[in-house]
Short mmCIF file of C-alpha atoms in Angstrom, two decimals:
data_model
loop_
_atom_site.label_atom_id
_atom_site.label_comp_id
_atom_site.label_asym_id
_atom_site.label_seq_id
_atom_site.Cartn_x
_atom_site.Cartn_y
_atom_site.Cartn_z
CA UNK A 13 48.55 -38.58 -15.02
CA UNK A 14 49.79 -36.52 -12.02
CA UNK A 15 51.73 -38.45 -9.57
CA UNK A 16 49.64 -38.57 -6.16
CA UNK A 17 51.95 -39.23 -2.85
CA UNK A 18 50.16 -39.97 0.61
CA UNK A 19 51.77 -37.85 3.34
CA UNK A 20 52.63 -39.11 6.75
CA UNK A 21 49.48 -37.80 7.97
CA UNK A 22 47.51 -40.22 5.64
CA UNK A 23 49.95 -43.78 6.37
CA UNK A 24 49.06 -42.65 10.05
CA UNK A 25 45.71 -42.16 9.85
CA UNK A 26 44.75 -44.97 7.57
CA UNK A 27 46.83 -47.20 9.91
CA UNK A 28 45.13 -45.65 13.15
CA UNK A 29 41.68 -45.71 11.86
CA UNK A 30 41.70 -50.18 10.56
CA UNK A 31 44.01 -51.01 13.77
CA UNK A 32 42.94 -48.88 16.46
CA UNK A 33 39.62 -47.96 16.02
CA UNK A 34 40.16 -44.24 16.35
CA UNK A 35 37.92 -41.80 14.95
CA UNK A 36 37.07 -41.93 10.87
CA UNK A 37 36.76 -38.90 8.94
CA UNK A 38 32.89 -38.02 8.08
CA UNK A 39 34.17 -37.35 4.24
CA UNK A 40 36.48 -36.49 2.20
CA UNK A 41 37.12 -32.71 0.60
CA UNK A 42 39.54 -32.04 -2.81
CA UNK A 43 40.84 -28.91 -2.36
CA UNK A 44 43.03 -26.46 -4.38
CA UNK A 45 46.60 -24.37 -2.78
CA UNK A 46 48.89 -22.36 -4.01
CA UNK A 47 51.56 -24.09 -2.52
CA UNK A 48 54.27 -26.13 -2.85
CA UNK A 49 53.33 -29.32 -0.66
CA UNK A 50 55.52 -32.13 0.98
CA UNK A 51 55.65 -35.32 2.79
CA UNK A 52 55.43 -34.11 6.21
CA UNK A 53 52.91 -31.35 5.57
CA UNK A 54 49.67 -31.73 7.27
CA UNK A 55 46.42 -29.47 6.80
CA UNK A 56 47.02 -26.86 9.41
CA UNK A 57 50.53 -26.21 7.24
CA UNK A 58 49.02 -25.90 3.39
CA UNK A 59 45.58 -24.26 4.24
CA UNK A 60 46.59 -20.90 4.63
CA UNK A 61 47.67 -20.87 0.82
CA UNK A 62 44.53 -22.66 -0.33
CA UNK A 63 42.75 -20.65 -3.60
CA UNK A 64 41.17 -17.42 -2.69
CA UNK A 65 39.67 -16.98 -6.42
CA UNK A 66 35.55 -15.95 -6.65
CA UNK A 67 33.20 -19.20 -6.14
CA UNK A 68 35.93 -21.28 -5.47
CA UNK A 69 34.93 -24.37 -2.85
CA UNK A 70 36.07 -27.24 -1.89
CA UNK A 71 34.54 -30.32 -3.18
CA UNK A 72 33.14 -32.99 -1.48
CA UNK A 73 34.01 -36.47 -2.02
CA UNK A 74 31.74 -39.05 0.26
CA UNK A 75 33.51 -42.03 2.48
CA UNK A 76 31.36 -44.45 0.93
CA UNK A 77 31.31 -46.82 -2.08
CA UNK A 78 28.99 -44.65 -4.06
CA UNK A 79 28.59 -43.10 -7.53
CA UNK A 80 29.35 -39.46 -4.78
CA UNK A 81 32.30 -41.35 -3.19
CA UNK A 82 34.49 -44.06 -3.94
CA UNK A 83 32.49 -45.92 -6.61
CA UNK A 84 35.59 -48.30 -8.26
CA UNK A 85 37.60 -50.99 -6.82
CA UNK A 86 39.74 -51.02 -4.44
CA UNK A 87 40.36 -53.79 -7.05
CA UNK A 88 44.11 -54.69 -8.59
CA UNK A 89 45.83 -52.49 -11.49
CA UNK A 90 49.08 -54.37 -12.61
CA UNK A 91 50.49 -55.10 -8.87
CA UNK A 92 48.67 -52.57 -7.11
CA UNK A 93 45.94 -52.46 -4.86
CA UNK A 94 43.77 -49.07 -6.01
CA UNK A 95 40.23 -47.27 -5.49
CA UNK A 96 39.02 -44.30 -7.49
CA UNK A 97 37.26 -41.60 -6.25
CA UNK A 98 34.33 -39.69 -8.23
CA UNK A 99 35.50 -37.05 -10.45
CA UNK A 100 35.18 -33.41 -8.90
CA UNK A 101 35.44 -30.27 -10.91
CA UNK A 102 36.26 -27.18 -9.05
CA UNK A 103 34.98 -24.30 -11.49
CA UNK A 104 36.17 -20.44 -11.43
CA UNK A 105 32.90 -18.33 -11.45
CA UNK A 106 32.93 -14.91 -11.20
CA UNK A 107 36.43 -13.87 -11.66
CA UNK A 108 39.93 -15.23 -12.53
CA UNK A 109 41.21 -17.18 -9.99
CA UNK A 110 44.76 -17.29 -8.88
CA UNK A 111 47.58 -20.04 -9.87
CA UNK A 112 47.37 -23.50 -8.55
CA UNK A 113 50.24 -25.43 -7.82
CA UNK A 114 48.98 -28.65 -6.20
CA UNK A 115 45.71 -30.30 -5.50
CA UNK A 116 44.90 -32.07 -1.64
CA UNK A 117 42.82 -34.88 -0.86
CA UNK A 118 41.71 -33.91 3.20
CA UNK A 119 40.22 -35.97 6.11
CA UNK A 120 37.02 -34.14 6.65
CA UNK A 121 36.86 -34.46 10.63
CA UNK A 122 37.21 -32.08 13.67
CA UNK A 123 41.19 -31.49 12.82
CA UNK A 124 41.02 -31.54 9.50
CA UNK A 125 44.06 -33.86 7.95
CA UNK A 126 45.86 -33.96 4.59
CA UNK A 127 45.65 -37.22 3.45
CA UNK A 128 47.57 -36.75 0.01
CA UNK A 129 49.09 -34.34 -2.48
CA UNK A 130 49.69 -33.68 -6.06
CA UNK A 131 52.13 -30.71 -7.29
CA UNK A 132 51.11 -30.06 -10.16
CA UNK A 133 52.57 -27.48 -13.07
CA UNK A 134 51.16 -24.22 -12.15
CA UNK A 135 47.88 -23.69 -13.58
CA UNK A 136 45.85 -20.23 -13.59
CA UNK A 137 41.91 -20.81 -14.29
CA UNK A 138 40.07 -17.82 -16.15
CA UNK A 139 36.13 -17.08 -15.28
CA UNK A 140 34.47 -20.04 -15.90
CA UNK A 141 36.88 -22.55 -16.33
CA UNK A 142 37.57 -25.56 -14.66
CA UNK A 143 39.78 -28.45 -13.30
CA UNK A 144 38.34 -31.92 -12.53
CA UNK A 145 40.23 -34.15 -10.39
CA UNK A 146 39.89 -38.33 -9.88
CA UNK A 147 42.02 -39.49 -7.13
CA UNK A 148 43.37 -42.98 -7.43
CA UNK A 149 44.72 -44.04 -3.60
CA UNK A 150 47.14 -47.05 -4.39
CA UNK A 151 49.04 -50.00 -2.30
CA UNK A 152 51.28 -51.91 -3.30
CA UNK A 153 51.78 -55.65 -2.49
CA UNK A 154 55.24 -56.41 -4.51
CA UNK B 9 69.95 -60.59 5.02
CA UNK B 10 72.55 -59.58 3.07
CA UNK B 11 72.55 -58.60 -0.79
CA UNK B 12 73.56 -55.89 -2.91
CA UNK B 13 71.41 -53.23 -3.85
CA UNK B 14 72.33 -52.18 -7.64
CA UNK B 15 73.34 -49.02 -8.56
CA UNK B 16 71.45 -46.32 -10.54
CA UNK B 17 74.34 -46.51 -13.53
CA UNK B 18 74.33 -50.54 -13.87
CA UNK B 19 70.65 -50.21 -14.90
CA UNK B 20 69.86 -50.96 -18.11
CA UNK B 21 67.47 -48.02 -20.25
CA UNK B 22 64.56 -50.25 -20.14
CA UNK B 23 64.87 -50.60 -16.01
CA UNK B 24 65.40 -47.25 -15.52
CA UNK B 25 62.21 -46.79 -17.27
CA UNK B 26 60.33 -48.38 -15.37
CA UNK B 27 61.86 -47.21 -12.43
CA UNK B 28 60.50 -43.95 -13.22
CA UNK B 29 57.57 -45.23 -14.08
CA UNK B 30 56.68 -46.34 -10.59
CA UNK B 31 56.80 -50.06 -12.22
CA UNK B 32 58.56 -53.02 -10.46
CA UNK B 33 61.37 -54.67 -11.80
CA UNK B 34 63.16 -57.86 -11.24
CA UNK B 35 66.92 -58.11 -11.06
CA UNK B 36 67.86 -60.92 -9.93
CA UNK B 37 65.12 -62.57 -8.56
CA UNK B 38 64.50 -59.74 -6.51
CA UNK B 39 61.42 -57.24 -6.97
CA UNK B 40 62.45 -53.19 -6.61
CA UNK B 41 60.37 -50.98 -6.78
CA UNK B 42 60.18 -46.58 -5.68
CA UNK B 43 57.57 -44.84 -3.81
CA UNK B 44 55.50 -47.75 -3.22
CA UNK B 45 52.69 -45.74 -1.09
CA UNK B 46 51.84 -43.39 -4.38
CA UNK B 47 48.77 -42.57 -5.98
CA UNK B 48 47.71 -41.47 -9.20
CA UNK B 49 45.66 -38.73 -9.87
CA UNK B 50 43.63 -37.88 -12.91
CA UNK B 51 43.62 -33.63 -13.56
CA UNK B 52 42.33 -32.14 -16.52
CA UNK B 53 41.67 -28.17 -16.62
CA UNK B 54 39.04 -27.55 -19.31
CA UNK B 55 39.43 -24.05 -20.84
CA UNK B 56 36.71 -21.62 -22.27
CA UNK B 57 37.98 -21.88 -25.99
CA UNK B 58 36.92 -26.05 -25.41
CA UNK B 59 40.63 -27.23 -25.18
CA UNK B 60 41.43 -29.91 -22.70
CA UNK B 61 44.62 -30.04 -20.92
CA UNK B 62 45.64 -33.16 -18.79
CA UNK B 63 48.11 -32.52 -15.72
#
């Protein structure tokens, strides 16, 4: 299991968005970089390196509780608080695609945001292979 | 408040574990715990031969 960090961008807007009413994001996206990704990163500094390879898109992931969104939880695990996304699978098709070195979880909205992060061990998808991805946002209430 | 926060060495195997682990652990009464704002993320890359690798 890949460890998943939020980045500053996602405490703030989670916090912003239950407190103050600001705006939500219409959905979520999981998208693919070749990149090495950190705490303070937001969207505008990881999307230049996102994957370039043939039929590569990002996936959608709906802000809802649906079987297309958020479909589990947010329900206890142990002494956290967590919610599981659908499983997307982002598929090479047409041509090899280039390495990828961490997976994003973005705000969909006007300025897009990075929510979260996972580098993962560089991984370099032939023609018609794929990588699926379930994201697993979790608090903790120790 | 005042205490004592212990060190990485005094730490027995077992709470080092779990340290690393992302799992609380109680030393002395008190709960400590890393990275408490984490998620988890499930990745698996299926290849064209059929093999499954997890990430």
């Amino acid at each position: 299991m890949a460890t998943f960090h939020f980045t500053d961008r996602g405490h703030q807007e989670m916090m912003s968005v239950y407190f103050q009413n600001t705006t939500v994001p219409s959905d979520f996206l999981s998208t693919l970089v070749n990149d090495t990704v950190v705490g303070t990163d937001d969207w505008s500094d990881v999307s230049a390196n996102v994957q370039t390879g043939t039929g590569y898109a990002a996936q959608t992931i709906n802000r809802d509780a649906t079987a297309a969104g958020w479909p589990t939880g947010p329900a206890l695990d142990s002494s956290e608080m967590m919610i599981t996304s659908k499983t997307v699978t982002h598929t090479a098709s047409g041509a090899d695609w280039i390495a990828t070195t961490a997976i994003c979880l973005v705000a969909n909205m006007a300025t897009d945001r990075l929510i979260g992060y996972s580098n993962i061990t560089s991984v370099t998808l032939a023609n018609g292979e794929s990588l699926s991805a379930t994201y697993k946002p979790k608090l903790t209430k120790v | 408040m005042s205490e004592t926060v212990p060190k990485w060495d005094d730490l027995t195997e077992e709470e080092k574990r779990k340290i690393l682990a992302g799992e609380p652990i109680d030393i002395d009464g008190i709960m400590y715990k890393i990275n408490p704002h984490e998620m988890e993320c499930s990745v698996t890359v299926k290849r064209n031969d059929g093999t499954i690798e997890h990430y």
